Amino acid sequence: MELLFNDSLAKNYHSKCQKIRVMSENWTQNNAYCVKCGNKLIHFENNKPVGDFYCGECREEFELKSSKTKLGKQIVDGAYKTMIEKIDNGTVPNFFYLNYALIDYKINNLIIIPKHYFTKTIIKERPPLPKTAKRAGWIGCNIDVSNIPKAVCCL
């Protein structure tokens, strides 16, 4: 298993966030497998709400979160309303939390949080973005992982 990002993929990007997104999604597609059936993952089109990958065999969905910091008590996530809807209709994805070293783009940990741990009680609404923001009024969420058992898979 390769434990380094392919940094040549990020040459055409200026934003650090975009560089990490491209490299981490590429790494995941090439190195991660479906936790349900073991098949390779397929990348969804970009900007799909609450989902980055799916299994072509069993249709399980996965969302990737990447960070240079170790997993803490919360994961910053996307739209609050979308996440709650996904929980309500039973389509919340499994989560991959990828921890990397910024200095050499080495993968330190891959933590898998199965979808059955995602309930409304761990989804915390963030304050709306201020009127001065580009997406004024948008409400994101944090995922409180502090009470999820530590029995997770790590590299």
mmCIF file of C-alpha atoms in Angstrom, residues 16-111:
data_model
loop_
_atom_site.group_PDB
_atom_site.id
_atom_site.type_symbol
_atom_site.label_atom_id
_atom_site.label_comp_id
_atom_site.label_asym_id
_atom_site.label_seq_id
_atom_site.Cartn_x
_atom_site.Cartn_y
_atom_site.Cartn_z
ATOM 1 C CA LYS A 16 -3.928 24.156 -0.300
ATOM 2 C CA CYS A 17 -7.461 22.839 0.299
ATOM 3 C CA GLN A 18 -7.900 21.974 -3.371
ATOM 4 C CA LYS A 19 -4.458 20.340 -3.538
ATOM 5 C CA ILE A 20 -5.227 18.157 -0.525
ATOM 6 C CA ARG A 21 -8.688 17.298 -1.866
ATOM 7 C CA VAL A 22 -7.288 16.120 -5.201
ATOM 8 C CA MET A 23 -4.418 14.160 -3.654
ATOM 9 C CA SER A 24 -6.444 12.572 -0.838
ATOM 10 C CA GLU A 25 -9.304 11.545 -3.142
ATOM 11 C CA ASN A 26 -6.811 10.013 -5.565
ATOM 12 C CA TRP A 27 -5.064 8.155 -2.734
ATOM 13 C CA THR A 28 -8.367 6.836 -1.397
ATOM 14 C CA GLN A 29 -9.551 5.661 -4.799
ATOM 15 C CA ASN A 30 -6.274 3.787 -5.339
ATOM 16 C CA ASN A 31 -5.806 2.352 -1.846
ATOM 17 C CA ALA A 32 -9.125 2.032 0.005
ATOM 18 C CA TYR A 33 -11.709 -0.681 -0.400
ATOM 19 C CA CYS A 34 -15.354 -1.124 0.481
ATOM 20 C CA VAL A 35 -15.631 -2.107 4.137
ATOM 21 C CA LYS A 36 -18.724 -4.192 3.387
ATOM 22 C CA CYS A 37 -17.610 -6.342 0.441
ATOM 23 C CA GLY A 38 -13.935 -5.540 -0.190
ATOM 24 C CA ASN A 39 -14.258 -4.208 -3.741
ATOM 25 C CA LYS A 40 -12.546 -1.124 -5.138
ATOM 26 C CA LEU A 41 -14.299 2.215 -4.724
ATOM 27 C CA ILE A 42 -15.580 4.474 -7.485
ATOM 28 C CA HIS A 43 -15.405 8.243 -7.173
ATOM 29 C CA PHE A 44 -18.706 10.165 -7.308
ATOM 30 C CA GLU A 45 -18.812 13.345 -9.379
ATOM 31 C CA ASN A 46 -17.381 16.315 -7.456
ATOM 32 C CA ASN A 47 -19.594 18.261 -5.042
ATOM 33 C CA LYS A 48 -22.091 15.466 -4.398
ATOM 34 C CA PRO A 49 -23.698 16.244 -1.019
ATOM 35 C CA VAL A 50 -22.483 13.860 1.689
ATOM 36 C CA GLY A 51 -20.629 11.390 -0.482
ATOM 37 C CA ASP A 52 -17.296 10.993 -2.257
ATOM 38 C CA PHE A 53 -17.080 7.302 -3.181
ATOM 39 C CA TYR A 54 -19.298 4.290 -3.676
ATOM 40 C CA CYS A 55 -18.858 0.586 -4.210
ATOM 41 C CA GLY A 56 -19.886 -0.548 -7.678
ATOM 42 C CA GLU A 57 -20.709 -4.002 -6.304
ATOM 43 C CA CYS A 58 -22.769 -3.488 -3.118
ATOM 44 C CA ARG A 59 -23.550 0.261 -3.547
ATOM 45 C CA GLU A 60 -22.212 1.292 -0.096
ATOM 46 C CA GLU A 61 -21.336 4.997 0.000
ATOM 47 C CA PHE A 62 -18.366 6.692 1.638
ATOM 48 C CA GLU A 63 -17.419 10.239 2.539
ATOM 49 C CA LEU A 64 -13.783 11.240 2.905
ATOM 50 C CA LYS A 65 -12.535 13.807 5.371
ATOM 51 C CA SER A 66 -8.820 14.623 5.311
ATOM 52 C CA SER A 67 -6.839 16.557 7.878
ATOM 53 C CA LYS A 68 -3.282 17.280 8.894
ATOM 54 C CA THR A 69 -4.386 16.956 12.525
ATOM 55 C CA LYS A 70 -5.266 13.773 14.363
ATOM 56 C CA LEU A 71 -8.902 12.918 14.892
ATOM 57 C CA GLY A 72 -10.251 14.964 17.773
ATOM 58 C CA LYS A 73 -13.690 15.057 19.353
ATOM 59 C CA GLN A 74 -15.351 16.626 16.299
ATOM 60 C CA ILE A 75 -15.135 16.470 12.533
ATOM 61 C CA VAL A 76 -16.144 19.564 10.580
ATOM 62 C CA ASP A 77 -18.650 18.488 7.953
ATOM 63 C CA GLY A 78 -20.920 20.006 5.324
ATOM 64 C CA ALA A 79 -24.527 21.139 5.352
ATOM 65 C CA TYR A 80 -26.441 20.350 8.543
ATOM 66 C CA LYS A 81 -29.809 19.895 6.814
ATOM 67 C CA THR A 82 -28.393 17.489 4.220
ATOM 68 C CA MET A 83 -26.719 15.339 6.876
ATOM 69 C CA ILE A 84 -29.913 15.131 8.943
ATOM 70 C CA GLU A 85 -31.909 14.192 5.824
ATOM 71 C CA LYS A 86 -29.375 11.440 5.033
ATOM 72 C CA ILE A 87 -29.741 10.048 8.567
ATOM 73 C CA ASP A 88 -33.552 10.238 8.386
ATOM 74 C CA ASN A 89 -33.801 8.429 5.060
ATOM 75 C CA GLY A 90 -31.105 5.847 5.851
ATOM 76 C CA THR A 91 -28.603 6.963 3.218
ATOM 77 C CA VAL A 92 -25.855 8.386 5.441
ATOM 78 C CA PRO A 93 -22.465 7.146 4.167
ATOM 79 C CA ASN A 94 -19.617 5.426 5.961
ATOM 80 C CA PHE A 95 -16.796 7.867 6.786
ATOM 81 C CA PHE A 96 -13.097 7.696 6.063
ATOM 82 C CA TYR A 97 -11.004 10.086 8.159
ATOM 83 C CA LEU A 98 -7.573 10.434 6.575
ATOM 84 C CA ASN A 99 -4.795 11.974 8.655
ATOM 85 C CA TYR A 100 -1.647 13.045 6.783
ATOM 86 C CA ALA A 101 1.618 14.874 7.387
ATOM 87 C CA LEU A 102 1.703 18.196 5.562
ATOM 88 C CA ILE A 103 5.483 18.274 5.332
ATOM 89 C CA ASP A 104 5.847 15.156 3.144
ATOM 90 C CA TYR A 105 2.225 14.228 2.326
ATOM 91 C CA LYS A 106 2.578 10.906 4.124
ATOM 92 C CA ILE A 107 -0.569 9.162 5.316
ATOM 93 C CA ASN A 108 -0.435 8.647 9.075
ATOM 94 C CA ASN A 109 -3.875 7.166 9.791
ATOM 95 C CA LEU A 110 -7.011 6.082 8.039
ATOM 96 C CA ILE A 111 -9.926 5.812 10.421
#
